[in-house]
Amino acid sequence: MPDPLLDPLDIAVSLLGAHPDPAVRELATRLRDDATDRAERRSRRDLLLRQFAAAEFGQVSISRQAAMIGEAMTRYRAGGWRQAQRCTECPHSAGSRAAMLWEILRCSDRLLSSRQLRKIVGPRGMERANFSA
């Protein structure tokens, strides 16, 4: 029986990987690769969010930074992102706010709650980033 503390995706990959059919084992390999890719994109997104917070809102509290990032992401996602998301290269001027938001949304096209943003840009988010580096 799988360990109940494991991630459900890890359990599925483990069970599928032990299947006698090679096609099912191939599915396990693809799931594992997708999970790794998602984790890498999430780490990159979090790094970009911390850089964005420091560059744009570094002089305000973490809570205010999170709120301002959320507002900026919501505005960009409702506006410029609709066309820009189809681009393979960033259509905005390098270093601009829109370029930073484009990079963030390319990693993960979803809005984050203020709570999640506080976790990412706050001191604990920095600790996790330094720990994983």
mmCIF file with all atom_site columns, C-alpha atoms in Angstrom:
data_model
loop_
_atom_site.group_PDB
_atom_site.id
_atom_site.type_symbol
_atom_site.label_atom_id
_atom_site.label_alt_id
_atom_site.label_comp_id
_atom_site.label_asym_id
_atom_site.label_entity_id
_atom_site.label_seq_id
_atom_site.pdbx_PDB_ins_code
_atom_site.Cartn_x
_atom_site.Cartn_y
_atom_site.Cartn_z
_atom_site.occupancy
_atom_site.B_iso_or_equiv
_atom_site.pdbx_formal_charge
_atom_site.auth_seq_id
_atom_site.auth_comp_id
_atom_site.auth_asym_id
_atom_site.auth_atom_id
_atom_site.pdbx_PDB_model_num
ATOM 1   C CA . MET A 1 1   ? 0.000  0.000  0.000   1.00 0.00 ? 1   MET A CA 1
ATOM 2   C CA . PRO A 1 2   ? 1.422  3.460  -0.903  1.00 0.00 ? 2   PRO A CA 1
ATOM 3   C CA . ASP A 1 3   ? 2.505  5.844  1.848   1.00 0.00 ? 3   ASP A CA 1
ATOM 4   C CA . PRO A 1 4   ? -0.465 8.206  2.573   1.00 0.00 ? 4   PRO A CA 1
ATOM 5   C CA . LEU A 1 5   ? 1.949  11.109 2.994   1.00 0.00 ? 5   LEU A CA 1
ATOM 6   C CA . LEU A 1 6   ? 3.039  10.968 -0.644  1.00 0.00 ? 6   LEU A CA 1
ATOM 7   C CA . ASP A 1 7   ? 1.646  13.287 -3.282  1.00 0.00 ? 7   ASP A CA 1
ATOM 8   C CA . PRO A 1 8   ? -1.212 11.628 -5.250  1.00 0.00 ? 8   PRO A CA 1
ATOM 9   C CA . LEU A 1 9   ? 0.682  12.178 -8.494  1.00 0.00 ? 9   LEU A CA 1
ATOM 10  C CA . ASP A 1 10  ? 3.715  10.377 -7.055  1.00 0.00 ? 10  ASP A CA 1
ATOM 11  C CA . ILE A 1 11  ? 1.477  7.477  -6.067  1.00 0.00 ? 11  ILE A CA 1
ATOM 12  C CA . ALA A 1 12  ? -0.044 7.304  -9.558  1.00 0.00 ? 12  ALA A CA 1
ATOM 13  C CA . VAL A 1 13  ? 3.390  7.413  -11.195 1.00 0.00 ? 13  VAL A CA 1
ATOM 14  C CA . SER A 1 14  ? 4.637  4.665  -8.893  1.00 0.00 ? 14  SER A CA 1
ATOM 15  C CA . LEU A 1 15  ? 1.674  2.385  -9.563  1.00 0.00 ? 15  LEU A CA 1
ATOM 16  C CA . LEU A 1 16  ? 1.677  3.000  -13.314 1.00 0.00 ? 16  LEU A CA 1
ATOM 17  C CA . GLY A 1 17  ? 5.445  2.510  -13.469 1.00 0.00 ? 17  GLY A CA 1
ATOM 18  C CA . ALA A 1 18  ? 5.095  -0.968 -11.973 1.00 0.00 ? 18  ALA A CA 1
ATOM 19  C CA . HIS A 1 19  ? 2.478  -2.057 -14.526 1.00 0.00 ? 19  HIS A CA 1
ATOM 20  C CA . PRO A 1 20  ? 3.488  -4.912 -16.879 1.00 0.00 ? 20  PRO A CA 1
ATOM 21  C CA . ASP A 1 21  ? 2.266  -3.104 -20.021 1.00 0.00 ? 21  ASP A CA 1
ATOM 22  C CA . PRO A 1 22  ? 5.031  -0.912 -21.563 1.00 0.00 ? 22  PRO A CA 1
ATOM 23  C CA . ALA A 1 23  ? 2.454  1.636  -22.793 1.00 0.00 ? 23  ALA A CA 1
ATOM 24  C CA . VAL A 1 24  ? 1.230  2.153  -19.230 1.00 0.00 ? 24  VAL A CA 1
ATOM 25  C CA . ARG A 1 25  ? 4.835  2.484  -17.974 1.00 0.00 ? 25  ARG A CA 1
ATOM 26  C CA . GLU A 1 26  ? 5.407  5.122  -20.697 1.00 0.00 ? 26  GLU A CA 1
ATOM 27  C CA . LEU A 1 27  ? 2.434  7.042  -19.321 1.00 0.00 ? 27  LEU A CA 1
ATOM 28  C CA . ALA A 1 28  ? 4.103  6.986  -15.889 1.00 0.00 ? 28  ALA A CA 1
ATOM 29  C CA . THR A 1 29  ? 7.273  8.433  -17.409 1.00 0.00 ? 29  THR A CA 1
ATOM 30  C CA . ARG A 1 30  ? 5.314  11.230 -19.085 1.00 0.00 ? 30  ARG A CA 1
ATOM 31  C CA . LEU A 1 31  ? 3.468  12.056 -15.864 1.00 0.00 ? 31  LEU A CA 1
ATOM 32  C CA . ARG A 1 32  ? 6.764  12.193 -13.959 1.00 0.00 ? 32  ARG A CA 1
ATOM 33  C CA . ASP A 1 33  ? 8.297  14.494 -16.594 1.00 0.00 ? 33  ASP A CA 1
ATOM 34  C CA . ASP A 1 34  ? 5.219  16.766 -16.535 1.00 0.00 ? 34  ASP A CA 1
ATOM 35  C CA . ALA A 1 35  ? 5.386  17.007 -12.740 1.00 0.00 ? 35  ALA A CA 1
ATOM 36  C CA . THR A 1 36  ? 9.073  17.945 -12.906 1.00 0.00 ? 36  THR A CA 1
ATOM 37  C CA . ASP A 1 37  ? 8.352  20.568 -15.563 1.00 0.00 ? 37  ASP A CA 1
ATOM 38  C CA . ARG A 1 38  ? 5.538  22.062 -13.440 1.00 0.00 ? 38  ARG A CA 1
ATOM 39  C CA . ALA A 1 39  ? 7.811  22.253 -10.405 1.00 0.00 ? 39  ALA A CA 1
ATOM 40  C CA . GLU A 1 40  ? 10.521 24.001 -12.429 1.00 0.00 ? 40  GLU A CA 1
ATOM 41  C CA . ARG A 1 41  ? 8.005  26.488 -13.867 1.00 0.00 ? 41  ARG A CA 1
ATOM 42  C CA . ARG A 1 42  ? 6.621  27.186 -10.384 1.00 0.00 ? 42  ARG A CA 1
ATOM 43  C CA . SER A 1 43  ? 10.129 27.829 -9.032  1.00 0.00 ? 43  SER A CA 1
ATOM 44  C CA . ARG A 1 44  ? 10.868 30.187 -11.919 1.00 0.00 ? 44  ARG A CA 1
ATOM 45  C CA . ARG A 1 45  ? 7.531  31.972 -11.430 1.00 0.00 ? 45  ARG A CA 1
ATOM 46  C CA . ASP A 1 46  ? 8.264  32.466 -7.727  1.00 0.00 ? 46  ASP A CA 1
ATOM 47  C CA . LEU A 1 47  ? 11.730 33.854 -8.488  1.00 0.00 ? 47  LEU A CA 1
ATOM 48  C CA . LEU A 1 48  ? 10.261 36.253 -11.071 1.00 0.00 ? 48  LEU A CA 1
ATOM 49  C CA . LEU A 1 49  ? 7.575  37.347 -8.601  1.00 0.00 ? 49  LEU A CA 1
ATOM 50  C CA . ARG A 1 50  ? 10.240 38.142 -5.981  1.00 0.00 ? 50  ARG A CA 1
ATOM 51  C CA . GLN A 1 51  ? 12.245 40.103 -8.550  1.00 0.00 ? 51  GLN A CA 1
ATOM 52  C CA . PHE A 1 52  ? 9.106  41.954 -9.673  1.00 0.00 ? 52  PHE A CA 1
ATOM 53  C CA . ALA A 1 53  ? 8.212  42.801 -6.070  1.00 0.00 ? 53  ALA A CA 1
ATOM 54  C CA . ALA A 1 54  ? 11.702 44.129 -5.372  1.00 0.00 ? 54  ALA A CA 1
ATOM 55  C CA . ALA A 1 55  ? 11.886 46.153 -8.595  1.00 0.00 ? 55  ALA A CA 1
ATOM 56  C CA . GLU A 1 56  ? 8.395  47.633 -8.525  1.00 0.00 ? 56  GLU A CA 1
ATOM 57  C CA . PHE A 1 57  ? 7.275  47.735 -4.898  1.00 0.00 ? 57  PHE A CA 1
ATOM 58  C CA . GLY A 1 58  ? 10.366 47.260 -2.745  1.00 0.00 ? 58  GLY A CA 1
ATOM 59  C CA . GLN A 1 59  ? 9.644  50.173 -0.401  1.00 0.00 ? 59  GLN A CA 1
ATOM 60  C CA . VAL A 1 60  ? 6.255  48.967 0.889   1.00 0.00 ? 60  VAL A CA 1
ATOM 61  C CA . SER A 1 61  ? 5.184  46.183 3.253   1.00 0.00 ? 61  SER A CA 1
ATOM 62  C CA . ILE A 1 62  ? 4.972  42.561 2.104   1.00 0.00 ? 62  ILE A CA 1
ATOM 63  C CA . SER A 1 63  ? 1.165  42.657 2.395   1.00 0.00 ? 63  SER A CA 1
ATOM 64  C CA . ARG A 1 64  ? 0.970  45.779 0.238   1.00 0.00 ? 64  ARG A CA 1
ATOM 65  C CA . GLN A 1 65  ? 3.442  44.282 -2.260  1.00 0.00 ? 65  GLN A CA 1
ATOM 66  C CA . ALA A 1 66  ? 1.240  41.189 -2.560  1.00 0.00 ? 66  ALA A CA 1
ATOM 67  C CA . ALA A 1 67  ? -1.875 43.298 -3.109  1.00 0.00 ? 67  ALA A CA 1
ATOM 68  C CA . MET A 1 68  ? -0.149 45.485 -5.708  1.00 0.00 ? 68  MET A CA 1
ATOM 69  C CA . ILE A 1 69  ? 1.281  42.466 -7.553  1.00 0.00 ? 69  ILE A CA 1
ATOM 70  C CA . GLY A 1 70  ? -2.165 40.865 -7.596  1.00 0.00 ? 70  GLY A CA 1
ATOM 71  C CA . GLU A 1 71  ? -3.710 44.049 -9.002  1.00 0.00 ? 71  GLU A CA 1
ATOM 72  C CA . ALA A 1 72  ? -1.000 44.378 -11.658 1.00 0.00 ? 72  ALA A CA 1
ATOM 73  C CA . MET A 1 73  ? -1.371 40.737 -12.695 1.00 0.00 ? 73  MET A CA 1
ATOM 74  C CA . THR A 1 74  ? -5.165 41.016 -12.864 1.00 0.00 ? 74  THR A CA 1
ATOM 75  C CA . ARG A 1 75  ? -4.980 44.144 -15.038 1.00 0.00 ? 75  ARG A CA 1
ATOM 76  C CA . TYR A 1 76  ? -2.343 42.718 -17.363 1.00 0.00 ? 76  TYR A CA 1
ATOM 77  C CA . ARG A 1 77  ? -4.091 39.357 -17.663 1.00 0.00 ? 77  ARG A CA 1
ATOM 78  C CA . ALA A 1 78  ? -7.370 41.091 -18.607 1.00 0.00 ? 78  ALA A CA 1
ATOM 79  C CA . GLY A 1 79  ? -5.649 43.377 -21.114 1.00 0.00 ? 79  GLY A CA 1
ATOM 80  C CA . GLY A 1 80  ? -2.281 42.961 -22.798 1.00 0.00 ? 80  GLY A CA 1
ATOM 81  C CA . TRP A 1 81  ? -1.889 39.284 -21.950 1.00 0.00 ? 81  TRP A CA 1
ATOM 82  C CA . ARG A 1 82  ? -4.817 38.296 -24.187 1.00 0.00 ? 82  ARG A CA 1
ATOM 83  C CA . GLN A 1 83  ? -2.755 38.987 -27.312 1.00 0.00 ? 83  GLN A CA 1
ATOM 84  C CA . ALA A 1 84  ? 0.722  38.568 -25.848 1.00 0.00 ? 84  ALA A CA 1
ATOM 85  C CA . GLN A 1 85  ? 0.150  35.020 -24.576 1.00 0.00 ? 85  GLN A CA 1
ATOM 86  C CA . ARG A 1 86  ? 0.294  33.735 -28.147 1.00 0.00 ? 86  ARG A CA 1
ATOM 87  C CA . CYS A 1 87  ? 3.778  35.149 -28.679 1.00 0.00 ? 87  CYS A CA 1
ATOM 88  C CA . THR A 1 88  ? 6.809  32.874 -28.391 1.00 0.00 ? 88  THR A CA 1
ATOM 89  C CA . GLU A 1 89  ? 9.025  35.842 -27.491 1.00 0.00 ? 89  GLU A CA 1
ATOM 90  C CA . CYS A 1 90  ? 8.149  38.693 -25.177 1.00 0.00 ? 90  CYS A CA 1
ATOM 91  C CA . PRO A 1 91  ? 6.463  41.457 -27.197 1.00 0.00 ? 91  PRO A CA 1
ATOM 92  C CA . HIS A 1 92  ? 7.189  44.123 -24.562 1.00 0.00 ? 92  HIS A CA 1
ATOM 93  C CA . SER A 1 93  ? 10.239 46.297 -23.959 1.00 0.00 ? 93  SER A CA 1
ATOM 94  C CA . ALA A 1 94  ? 12.876 44.463 -21.939 1.00 0.00 ? 94  ALA A CA 1
ATOM 95  C CA . GLY A 1 95  ? 12.656 45.266 -18.240 1.00 0.00 ? 95  GLY A CA 1
ATOM 96  C CA . SER A 1 96  ? 9.235  46.873 -18.486 1.00 0.00 ? 96  SER A CA 1
ATOM 97  C CA . ARG A 1 97  ? 6.442  46.005 -16.074 1.00 0.00 ? 97  ARG A CA 1
ATOM 98  C CA . ALA A 1 98  ? 4.525  44.325 -18.913 1.00 0.00 ? 98  ALA A CA 1
ATOM 99  C CA . ALA A 1 99  ? 7.592  42.246 -19.835 1.00 0.00 ? 99  ALA A CA 1
ATOM 100 C CA . MET A 1 100 ? 7.973  41.077 -16.243 1.00 0.00 ? 100 MET A CA 1
ATOM 101 C CA . LEU A 1 101 ? 4.295  40.166 -16.017 1.00 0.00 ? 101 LEU A CA 1
ATOM 102 C CA . TRP A 1 102 ? 4.490  38.374 -19.371 1.00 0.00 ? 102 TRP A CA 1
ATOM 103 C CA . GLU A 1 103 ? 7.376  36.224 -18.067 1.00 0.00 ? 103 GLU A CA 1
ATOM 104 C CA . ILE A 1 104 ? 5.489  35.446 -14.852 1.00 0.00 ? 104 ILE A CA 1
ATOM 105 C CA . LEU A 1 105 ? 2.308  34.422 -16.669 1.00 0.00 ? 105 LEU A CA 1
ATOM 106 C CA . ARG A 1 106 ? 4.273  32.347 -19.182 1.00 0.00 ? 106 ARG A CA 1
ATOM 107 C CA . CYS A 1 107 ? 5.403  30.221 -16.250 1.00 0.00 ? 107 CYS A CA 1
ATOM 108 C CA . SER A 1 108 ? 1.905  29.853 -14.828 1.00 0.00 ? 108 SER A CA 1
ATOM 109 C CA . ASP A 1 109 ? -1.164 31.397 -16.441 1.00 0.00 ? 109 ASP A CA 1
ATOM 110 C CA . ARG A 1 110 ? -3.175 31.782 -13.265 1.00 0.00 ? 110 ARG A CA 1
ATOM 111 C CA . LEU A 1 111 ? -3.781 34.480 -10.725 1.00 0.00 ? 111 LEU A CA 1
ATOM 112 C CA . LEU A 1 112 ? -2.581 33.948 -7.170  1.00 0.00 ? 112 LEU A CA 1
ATOM 113 C CA . SER A 1 113 ? -4.291 34.970 -3.967  1.00 0.00 ? 113 SER A CA 1
ATOM 114 C CA . SER A 1 114 ? -2.788 37.709 -1.802  1.00 0.00 ? 114 SER A CA 1
ATOM 115 C CA . ARG A 1 115 ? -1.985 35.052 0.775   1.00 0.00 ? 115 ARG A CA 1
ATOM 116 C CA . GLN A 1 116 ? -0.016 32.979 -1.736  1.00 0.00 ? 116 GLN A CA 1
ATOM 117 C CA . LEU A 1 117 ? 1.767  36.084 -3.027  1.00 0.00 ? 117 LEU A CA 1
ATOM 118 C CA . ARG A 1 118 ? 2.732  37.053 0.552   1.00 0.00 ? 118 ARG A CA 1
ATOM 119 C CA . LYS A 1 119 ? 4.207  33.591 1.040   1.00 0.00 ? 119 LYS A CA 1
ATOM 120 C CA . ILE A 1 120 ? 6.226  33.901 -2.154  1.00 0.00 ? 120 ILE A CA 1
ATOM 121 C CA . VAL A 1 121 ? 7.566  37.456 -1.773  1.00 0.00 ? 121 VAL A CA 1
ATOM 122 C CA . GLY A 1 122 ? 7.845  37.460 2.020   1.00 0.00 ? 122 GLY A CA 1
ATOM 123 C CA . PRO A 1 123 ? 10.831 36.400 4.116   1.00 0.00 ? 123 PRO A CA 1
ATOM 124 C CA . ARG A 1 124 ? 9.787  32.740 4.131   1.00 0.00 ? 124 ARG A CA 1
ATOM 125 C CA . GLY A 1 125 ? 9.597  32.724 0.350   1.00 0.00 ? 125 GLY A CA 1
ATOM 126 C CA . MET A 1 126 ? 13.148 34.025 0.261   1.00 0.00 ? 126 MET A CA 1
ATOM 127 C CA . GLU A 1 127 ? 14.228 31.316 2.715   1.00 0.00 ? 127 GLU A CA 1
ATOM 128 C CA . ARG A 1 128 ? 12.684 28.599 0.530   1.00 0.00 ? 128 ARG A CA 1
ATOM 129 C CA . ALA A 1 129 ? 14.379 30.080 -2.529  1.00 0.00 ? 129 ALA A CA 1
ATOM 130 C CA . ASN A 1 130 ? 17.759 30.127 -0.809  1.00 0.00 ? 130 ASN A CA 1
ATOM 131 C CA . PHE A 1 131 ? 17.239 26.597 0.522   1.00 0.00 ? 131 PHE A CA 1
ATOM 132 C CA . SER A 1 132 ? 16.437 25.158 -2.908  1.00 0.00 ? 132 SER A CA 1
ATOM 133 C CA . ALA A 1 133 ? 19.302 26.965 -4.651  1.00 0.00 ? 133 ALA A CA 1
#
